[in-house]
Short mmCIF file of C-alpha atoms and ligand atoms in Angstrom, two decimals:
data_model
loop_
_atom_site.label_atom_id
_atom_site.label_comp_id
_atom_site.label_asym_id
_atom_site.label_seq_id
_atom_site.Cartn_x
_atom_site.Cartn_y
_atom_site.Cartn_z
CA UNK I 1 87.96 108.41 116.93
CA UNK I 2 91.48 108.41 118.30
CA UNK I 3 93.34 110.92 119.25
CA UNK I 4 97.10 111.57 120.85
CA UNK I 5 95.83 110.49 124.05
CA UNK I 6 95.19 107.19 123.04
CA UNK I 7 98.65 106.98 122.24
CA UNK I 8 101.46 105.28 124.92
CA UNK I 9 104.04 105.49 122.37
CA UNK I 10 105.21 107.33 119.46
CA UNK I 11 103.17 106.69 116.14
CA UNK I 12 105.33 104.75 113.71
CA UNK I 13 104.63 107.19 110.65
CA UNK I 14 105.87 104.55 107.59
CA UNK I 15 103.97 102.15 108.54
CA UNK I 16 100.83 104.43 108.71
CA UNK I 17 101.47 105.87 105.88
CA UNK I 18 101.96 103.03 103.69
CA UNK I 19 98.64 101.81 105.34
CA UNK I 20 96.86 105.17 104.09
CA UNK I 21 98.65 105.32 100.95
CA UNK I 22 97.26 101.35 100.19
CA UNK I 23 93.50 102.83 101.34
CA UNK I 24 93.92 104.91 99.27
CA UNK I 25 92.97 102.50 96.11
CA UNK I 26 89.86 101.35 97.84
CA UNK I 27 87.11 101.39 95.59
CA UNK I 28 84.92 103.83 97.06
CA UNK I 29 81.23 102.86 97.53
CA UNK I 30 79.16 104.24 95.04
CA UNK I 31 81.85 102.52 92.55
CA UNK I 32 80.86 99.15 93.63
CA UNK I 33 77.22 99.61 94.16
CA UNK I 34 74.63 100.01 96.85
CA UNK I 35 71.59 100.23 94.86
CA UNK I 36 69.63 97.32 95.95
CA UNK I 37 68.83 96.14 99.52
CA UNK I 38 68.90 92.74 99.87
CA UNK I 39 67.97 89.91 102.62
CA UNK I 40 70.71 89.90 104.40
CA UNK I 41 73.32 88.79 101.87
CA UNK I 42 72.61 85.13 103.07
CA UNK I 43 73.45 82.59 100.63
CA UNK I 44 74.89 79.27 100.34
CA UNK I 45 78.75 79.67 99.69
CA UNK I 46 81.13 76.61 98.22
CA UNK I 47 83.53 75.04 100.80
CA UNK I 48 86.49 73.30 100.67
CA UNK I 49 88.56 70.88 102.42
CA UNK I 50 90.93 71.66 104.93
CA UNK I 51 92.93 70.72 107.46
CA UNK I 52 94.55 70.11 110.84
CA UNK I 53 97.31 67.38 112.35
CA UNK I 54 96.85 65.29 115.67
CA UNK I 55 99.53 62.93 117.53
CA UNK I 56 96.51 61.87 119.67
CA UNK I 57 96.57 58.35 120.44
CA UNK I 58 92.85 56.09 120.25
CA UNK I 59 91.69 55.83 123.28
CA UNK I 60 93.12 52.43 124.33
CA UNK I 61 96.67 54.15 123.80
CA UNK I 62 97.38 52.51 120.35
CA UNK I 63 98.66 54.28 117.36
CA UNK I 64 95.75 55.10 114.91
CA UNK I 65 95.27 53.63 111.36
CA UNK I 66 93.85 54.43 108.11
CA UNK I 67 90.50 52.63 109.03
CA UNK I 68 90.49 53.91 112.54
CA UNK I 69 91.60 57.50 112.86
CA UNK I 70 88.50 59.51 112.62
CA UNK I 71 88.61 58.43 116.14
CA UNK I 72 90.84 60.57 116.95
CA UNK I 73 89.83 63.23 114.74
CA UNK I 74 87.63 64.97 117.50
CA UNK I 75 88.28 68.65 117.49
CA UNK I 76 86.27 69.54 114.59
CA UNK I 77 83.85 67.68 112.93
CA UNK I 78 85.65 65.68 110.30
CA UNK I 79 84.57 63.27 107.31
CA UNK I 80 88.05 61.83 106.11
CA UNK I 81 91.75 61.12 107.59
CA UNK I 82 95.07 59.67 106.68
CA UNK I 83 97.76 58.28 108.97
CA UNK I 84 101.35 59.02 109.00
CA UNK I 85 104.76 58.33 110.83
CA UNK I 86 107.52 60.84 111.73
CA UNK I 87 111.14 59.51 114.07
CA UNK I 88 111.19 61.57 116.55
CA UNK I 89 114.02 61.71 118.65
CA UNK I 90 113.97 61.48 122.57
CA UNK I 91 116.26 63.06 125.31
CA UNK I 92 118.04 59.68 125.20
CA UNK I 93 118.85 59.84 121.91
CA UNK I 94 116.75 56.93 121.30
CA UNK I 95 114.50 56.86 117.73
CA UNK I 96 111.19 55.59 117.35
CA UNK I 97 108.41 56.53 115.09
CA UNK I 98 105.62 58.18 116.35
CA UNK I 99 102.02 58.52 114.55
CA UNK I 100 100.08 61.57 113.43
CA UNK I 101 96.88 61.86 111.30
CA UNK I 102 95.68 63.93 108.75
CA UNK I 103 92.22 65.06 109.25
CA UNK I 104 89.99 66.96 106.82
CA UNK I 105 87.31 69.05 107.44
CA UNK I 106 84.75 71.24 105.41
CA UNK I 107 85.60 74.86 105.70
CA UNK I 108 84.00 77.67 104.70
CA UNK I 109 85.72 79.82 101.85
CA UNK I 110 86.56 83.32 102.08
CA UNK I 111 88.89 83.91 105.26
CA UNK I 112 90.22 87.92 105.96
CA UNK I 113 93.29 88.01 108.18
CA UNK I 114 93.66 85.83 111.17
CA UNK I 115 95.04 88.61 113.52
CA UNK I 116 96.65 87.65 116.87
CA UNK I 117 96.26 84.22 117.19
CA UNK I 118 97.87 83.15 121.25
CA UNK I 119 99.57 79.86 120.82
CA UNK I 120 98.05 76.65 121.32
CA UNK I 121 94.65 77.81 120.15
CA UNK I 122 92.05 75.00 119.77
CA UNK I 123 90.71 74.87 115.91
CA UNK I 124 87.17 75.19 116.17
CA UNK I 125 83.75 74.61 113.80
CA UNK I 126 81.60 77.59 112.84
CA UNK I 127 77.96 76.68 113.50
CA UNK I 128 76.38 78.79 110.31
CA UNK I 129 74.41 78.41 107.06
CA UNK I 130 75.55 81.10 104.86
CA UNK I 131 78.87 82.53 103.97
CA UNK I 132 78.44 86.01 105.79
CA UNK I 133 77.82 84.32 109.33
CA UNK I 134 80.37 81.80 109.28
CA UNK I 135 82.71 85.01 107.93
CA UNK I 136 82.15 86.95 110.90
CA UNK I 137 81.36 84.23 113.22
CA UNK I 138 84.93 83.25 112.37
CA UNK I 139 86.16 86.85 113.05
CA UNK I 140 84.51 87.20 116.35
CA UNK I 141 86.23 83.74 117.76
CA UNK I 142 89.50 85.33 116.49
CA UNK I 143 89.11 87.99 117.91
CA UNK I 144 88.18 86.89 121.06
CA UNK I 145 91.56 84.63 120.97
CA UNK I 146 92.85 87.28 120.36
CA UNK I 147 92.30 89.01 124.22
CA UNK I 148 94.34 85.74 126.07
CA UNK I 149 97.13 86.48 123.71
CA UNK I 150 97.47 90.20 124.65
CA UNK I 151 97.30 89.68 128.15
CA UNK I 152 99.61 87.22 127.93
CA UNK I 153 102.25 89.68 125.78
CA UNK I 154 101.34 92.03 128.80
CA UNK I 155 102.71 89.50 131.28
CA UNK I 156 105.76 88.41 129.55
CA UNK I 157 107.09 91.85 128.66
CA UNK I 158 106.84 92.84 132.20
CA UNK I 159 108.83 89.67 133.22
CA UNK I 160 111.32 90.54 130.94
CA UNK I 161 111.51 94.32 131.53
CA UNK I 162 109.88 96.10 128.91
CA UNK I 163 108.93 99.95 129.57
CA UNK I 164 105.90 100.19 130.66
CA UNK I 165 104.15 101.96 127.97
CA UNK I 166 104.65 98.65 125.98
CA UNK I 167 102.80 97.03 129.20
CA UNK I 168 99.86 99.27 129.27
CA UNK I 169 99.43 98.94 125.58
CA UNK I 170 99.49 95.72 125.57
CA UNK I 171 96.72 95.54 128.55
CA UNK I 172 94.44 98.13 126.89
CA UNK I 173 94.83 96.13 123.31
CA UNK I 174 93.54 92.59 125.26
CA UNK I 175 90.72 95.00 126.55
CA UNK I 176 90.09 96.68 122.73
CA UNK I 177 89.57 92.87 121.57
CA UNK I 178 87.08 92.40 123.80
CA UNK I 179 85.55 95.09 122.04
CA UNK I 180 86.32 93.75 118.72
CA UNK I 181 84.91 90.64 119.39
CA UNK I 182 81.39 91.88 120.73
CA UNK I 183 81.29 93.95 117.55
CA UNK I 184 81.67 90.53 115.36
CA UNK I 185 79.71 88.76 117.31
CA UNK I 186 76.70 91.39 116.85
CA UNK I 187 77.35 90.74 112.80
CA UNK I 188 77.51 87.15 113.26
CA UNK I 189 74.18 87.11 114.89
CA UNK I 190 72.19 89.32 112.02
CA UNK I 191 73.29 86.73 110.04
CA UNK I 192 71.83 83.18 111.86
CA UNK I 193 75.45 82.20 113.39
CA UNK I 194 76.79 81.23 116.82
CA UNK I 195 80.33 81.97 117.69
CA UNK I 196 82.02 78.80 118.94
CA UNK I 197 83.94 78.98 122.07
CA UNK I 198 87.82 79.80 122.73
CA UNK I 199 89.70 77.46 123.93
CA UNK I 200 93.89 77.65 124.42
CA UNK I 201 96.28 75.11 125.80
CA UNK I 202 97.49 76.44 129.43
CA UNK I 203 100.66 78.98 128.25
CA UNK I 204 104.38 77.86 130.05
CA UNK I 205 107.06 80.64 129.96
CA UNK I 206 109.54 80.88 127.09
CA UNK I 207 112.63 82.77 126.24
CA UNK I 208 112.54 86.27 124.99
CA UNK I 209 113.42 85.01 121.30
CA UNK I 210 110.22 83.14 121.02
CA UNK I 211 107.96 85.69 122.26
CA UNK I 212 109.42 87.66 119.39
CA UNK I 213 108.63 85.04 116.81
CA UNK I 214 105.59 84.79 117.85
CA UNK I 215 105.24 88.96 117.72
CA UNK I 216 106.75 88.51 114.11
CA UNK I 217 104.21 86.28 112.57
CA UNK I 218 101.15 87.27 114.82
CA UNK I 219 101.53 90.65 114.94
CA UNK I 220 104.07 92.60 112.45
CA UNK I 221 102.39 90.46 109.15
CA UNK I 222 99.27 89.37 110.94
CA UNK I 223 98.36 92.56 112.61
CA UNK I 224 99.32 94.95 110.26
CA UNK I 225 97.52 92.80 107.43
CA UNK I 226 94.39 92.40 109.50
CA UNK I 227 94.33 96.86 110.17
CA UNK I 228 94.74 97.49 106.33
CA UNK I 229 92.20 95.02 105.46
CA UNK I 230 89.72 96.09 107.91
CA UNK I 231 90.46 99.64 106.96
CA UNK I 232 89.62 98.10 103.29
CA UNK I 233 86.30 96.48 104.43
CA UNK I 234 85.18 99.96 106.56
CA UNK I 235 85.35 101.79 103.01
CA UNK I 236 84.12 99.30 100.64
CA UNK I 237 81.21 96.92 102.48
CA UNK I 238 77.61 97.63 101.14
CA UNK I 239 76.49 96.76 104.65
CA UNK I 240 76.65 100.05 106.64
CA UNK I 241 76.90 98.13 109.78
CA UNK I 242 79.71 96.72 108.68
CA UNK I 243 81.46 100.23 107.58
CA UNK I 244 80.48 101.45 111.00
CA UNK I 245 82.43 98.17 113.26
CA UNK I 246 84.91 97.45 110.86
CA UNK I 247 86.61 101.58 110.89
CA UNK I 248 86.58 101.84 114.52
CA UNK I 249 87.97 98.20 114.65
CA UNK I 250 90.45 99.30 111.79
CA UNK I 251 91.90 102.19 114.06
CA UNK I 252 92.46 99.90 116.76
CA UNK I 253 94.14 97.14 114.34
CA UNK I 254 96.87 100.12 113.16
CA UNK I 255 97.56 101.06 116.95
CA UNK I 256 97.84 96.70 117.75
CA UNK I 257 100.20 96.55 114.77
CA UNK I 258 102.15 99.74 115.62
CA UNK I 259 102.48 98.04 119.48
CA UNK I 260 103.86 94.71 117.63
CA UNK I 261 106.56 96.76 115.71
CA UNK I 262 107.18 98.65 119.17
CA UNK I 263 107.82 95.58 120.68
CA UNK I 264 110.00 94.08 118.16
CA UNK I 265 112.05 97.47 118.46
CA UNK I 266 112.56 97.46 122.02
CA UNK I 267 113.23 93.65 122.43
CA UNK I 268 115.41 93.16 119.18
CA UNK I 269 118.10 95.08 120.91
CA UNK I 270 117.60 92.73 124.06
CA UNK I 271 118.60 89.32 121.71
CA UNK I 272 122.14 87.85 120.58
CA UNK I 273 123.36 89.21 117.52
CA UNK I 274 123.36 85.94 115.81
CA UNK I 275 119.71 85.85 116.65
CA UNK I 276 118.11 88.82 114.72
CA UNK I 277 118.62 87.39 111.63
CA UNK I 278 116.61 84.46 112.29
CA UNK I 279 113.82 86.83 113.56
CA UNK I 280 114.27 88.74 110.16
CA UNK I 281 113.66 85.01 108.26
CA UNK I 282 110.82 84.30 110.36
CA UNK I 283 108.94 87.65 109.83
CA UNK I 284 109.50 87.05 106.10
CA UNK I 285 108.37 83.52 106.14
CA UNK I 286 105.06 84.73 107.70
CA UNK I 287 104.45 86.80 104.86
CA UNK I 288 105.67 84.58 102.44
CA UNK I 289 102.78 82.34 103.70
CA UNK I 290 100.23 84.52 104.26
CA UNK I 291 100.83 85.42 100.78
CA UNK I 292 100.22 81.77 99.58
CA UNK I 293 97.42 81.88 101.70
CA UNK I 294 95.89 84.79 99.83
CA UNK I 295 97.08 84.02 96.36
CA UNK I 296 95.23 80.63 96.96
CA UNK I 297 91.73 81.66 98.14
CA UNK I 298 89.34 83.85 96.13
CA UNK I 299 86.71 84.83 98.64
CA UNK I 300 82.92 84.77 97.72
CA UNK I 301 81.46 87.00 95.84
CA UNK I 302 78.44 87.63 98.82
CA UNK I 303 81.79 88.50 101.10
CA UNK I 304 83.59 90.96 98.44
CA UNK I 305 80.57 92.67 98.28
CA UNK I 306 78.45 92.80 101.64
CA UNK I 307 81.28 92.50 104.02
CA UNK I 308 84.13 94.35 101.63
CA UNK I 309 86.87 91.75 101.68
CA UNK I 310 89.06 92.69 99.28
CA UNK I 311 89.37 90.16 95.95
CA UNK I 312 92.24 87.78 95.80
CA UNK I 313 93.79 90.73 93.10
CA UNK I 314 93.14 93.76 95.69
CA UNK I 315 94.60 91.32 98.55
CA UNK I 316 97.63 90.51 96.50
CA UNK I 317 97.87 94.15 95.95
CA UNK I 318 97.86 95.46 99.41
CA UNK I 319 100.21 92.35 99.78
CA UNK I 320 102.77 94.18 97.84
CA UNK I 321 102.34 97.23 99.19
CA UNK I 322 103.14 96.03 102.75
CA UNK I 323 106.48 94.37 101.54
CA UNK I 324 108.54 97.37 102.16
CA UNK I 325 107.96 97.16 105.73
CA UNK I 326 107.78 93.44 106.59
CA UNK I 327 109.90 91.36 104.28
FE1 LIG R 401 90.84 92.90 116.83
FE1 LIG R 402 94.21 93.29 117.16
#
């Protein structure tokens, strides 16, 4: 349970509130049922297709093609790909048109919130066979991405002079993931799934304006998303294990978010004037997508009721409710 002393900075009292208030229309338990135990929740769940963009070259340097570019499709297992062209312009203002590829992959249905994702993490394949351990096998990876890109927030606001309540919180939030991810990865097990390793592209320093845009999208929407909906899930899972990870990982997720907000605080003061409102437009664009994202996925039933993600409709919802404070 926390208390004031896990605290470094003052609580930021709308946005907990609004949290609560949302919680608030959780179905409680014995509304959605918890009569029957059954094997573990573990069956087969629909996929779909999705996918992720490459500029890698085949391996003797050329440009892929339609009949070639699985080849360069090696990330993630994939079973289809498309090529494309994009000018790109170089420092000496020379054009030429440089090739990308499409390439699709099964994923599993039924994503929760993506919390703090560092940059230039590697998309990985969930090794599972029902929906339930590729859900949390999914969650633990994220939230084990999730530990590089606190300690990296940790780093940066020290180089650029943040107080040092901000520092420590960030620190103890990296360590709190750790944490997190353990937790997931205990669920993931029960349910026949391996976690798939992290891997991020080695960071290089940026200015202070894109450490905020990355705050914005990762942490203001993502983080404060990710608290209310695991506050959602530690009310409403049938799985008591579950209830019992998910609310002590929920408390954590409302002091992460409150840290993101912090930081925007301090920092927003720190950037040009003309600046802030292109922070403003990014934090709203975040949303904007997360709420496509939402609006287009309705996750399994097996998830909705064993793991208490909320519908697509109770998503939506607590989508709305969250709009007073980030867009
Ligand atoms: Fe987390
Ligand atoms: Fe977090």
């Amino acid at each position: 349970m926390a208390n004031d002393k896990d605290h470094l900075f003052p609580r930021n009292l709308l946005l907990r509130q609004t949290v609560a208030r949302l919680l608030f229309a959780a179905p409680v338990l014995s509304v959605i049922g918890c009569a029957e135990e059954e094997d573990g929740g573990c069956i087969p769940y629909d996929a779909y297709e999705g996918r992720y963009d490459t500029y890698d070259r085949l391996p003797d340097g050329g440009a892929p093609n339609d009949l070639n570019c699985l080849e360069v499709c090696t990330k993630i297992t994939s079973h289809r790909c498309q090529t494309h062209s994009v000018p790109t312009t170089h420092p000496d203002g020379g054009e030429t048109l440089e090739p990308y590829t499409n390439c699709y992959t099964t994923v599993p249905a039924g994503c929760a919130s993506d919390g703090r994702r560092p940059e230039g993490l590697q998309a990985a394949r969930m090794e599972a066979r029902c929906a339930l351990g590729s859900h949390f096998a999914r969650m633990a990876w994220l939230e084990a991405a999730s530990v590089p890109a606190f300690l990296r927030l940790a780093e940066e606001l020290k180089a650029h002079g943040a107080p040092a309540e901000l520092i420590r919180a960030a620190r103890r939030s990296a360590g709190e993931e750790v944490r997190h991810t353990r937790a997931a990865r205990a669920l993931a097990r029960r349910h026949g799934a391996t976690v798939p390793a992290v891997e991020v592209a080695p960071f290089s320093s940026r200015s202070l304006e894109a450490l905020l845009w990355e705050n914005a999208k990762e942490g203001c929407v993502g983080e404060t998303y990710g608290a209310l909906v695991a506050g959602w899930q530690a009310r409403t899972a049938r799985d008591a294990q579950v209830r019992e990870a998910l609310s002590r990982i929920a408390e954590d997720e409302l002091r992460h978010a409150e840290l993101s907000w912090a930081v925007e605080a301090w920092a927003t003061e720190r950037l040009a004037p003309d600046a802030r409102p292109r922070l403003r437009e990014a934090r709203r664009d975040a949303f904007h997508d997360l709420e496509r994202r939402v609006a287009r996925e309705e996750p399994d039933a097996v998830l909705v009721q064993e793991a208490g993600l909320p519908s697509r409709d109770a998503a939506l919802h607590l989508l709305q409710g969250l709009q007073v404070l980030i867009a």
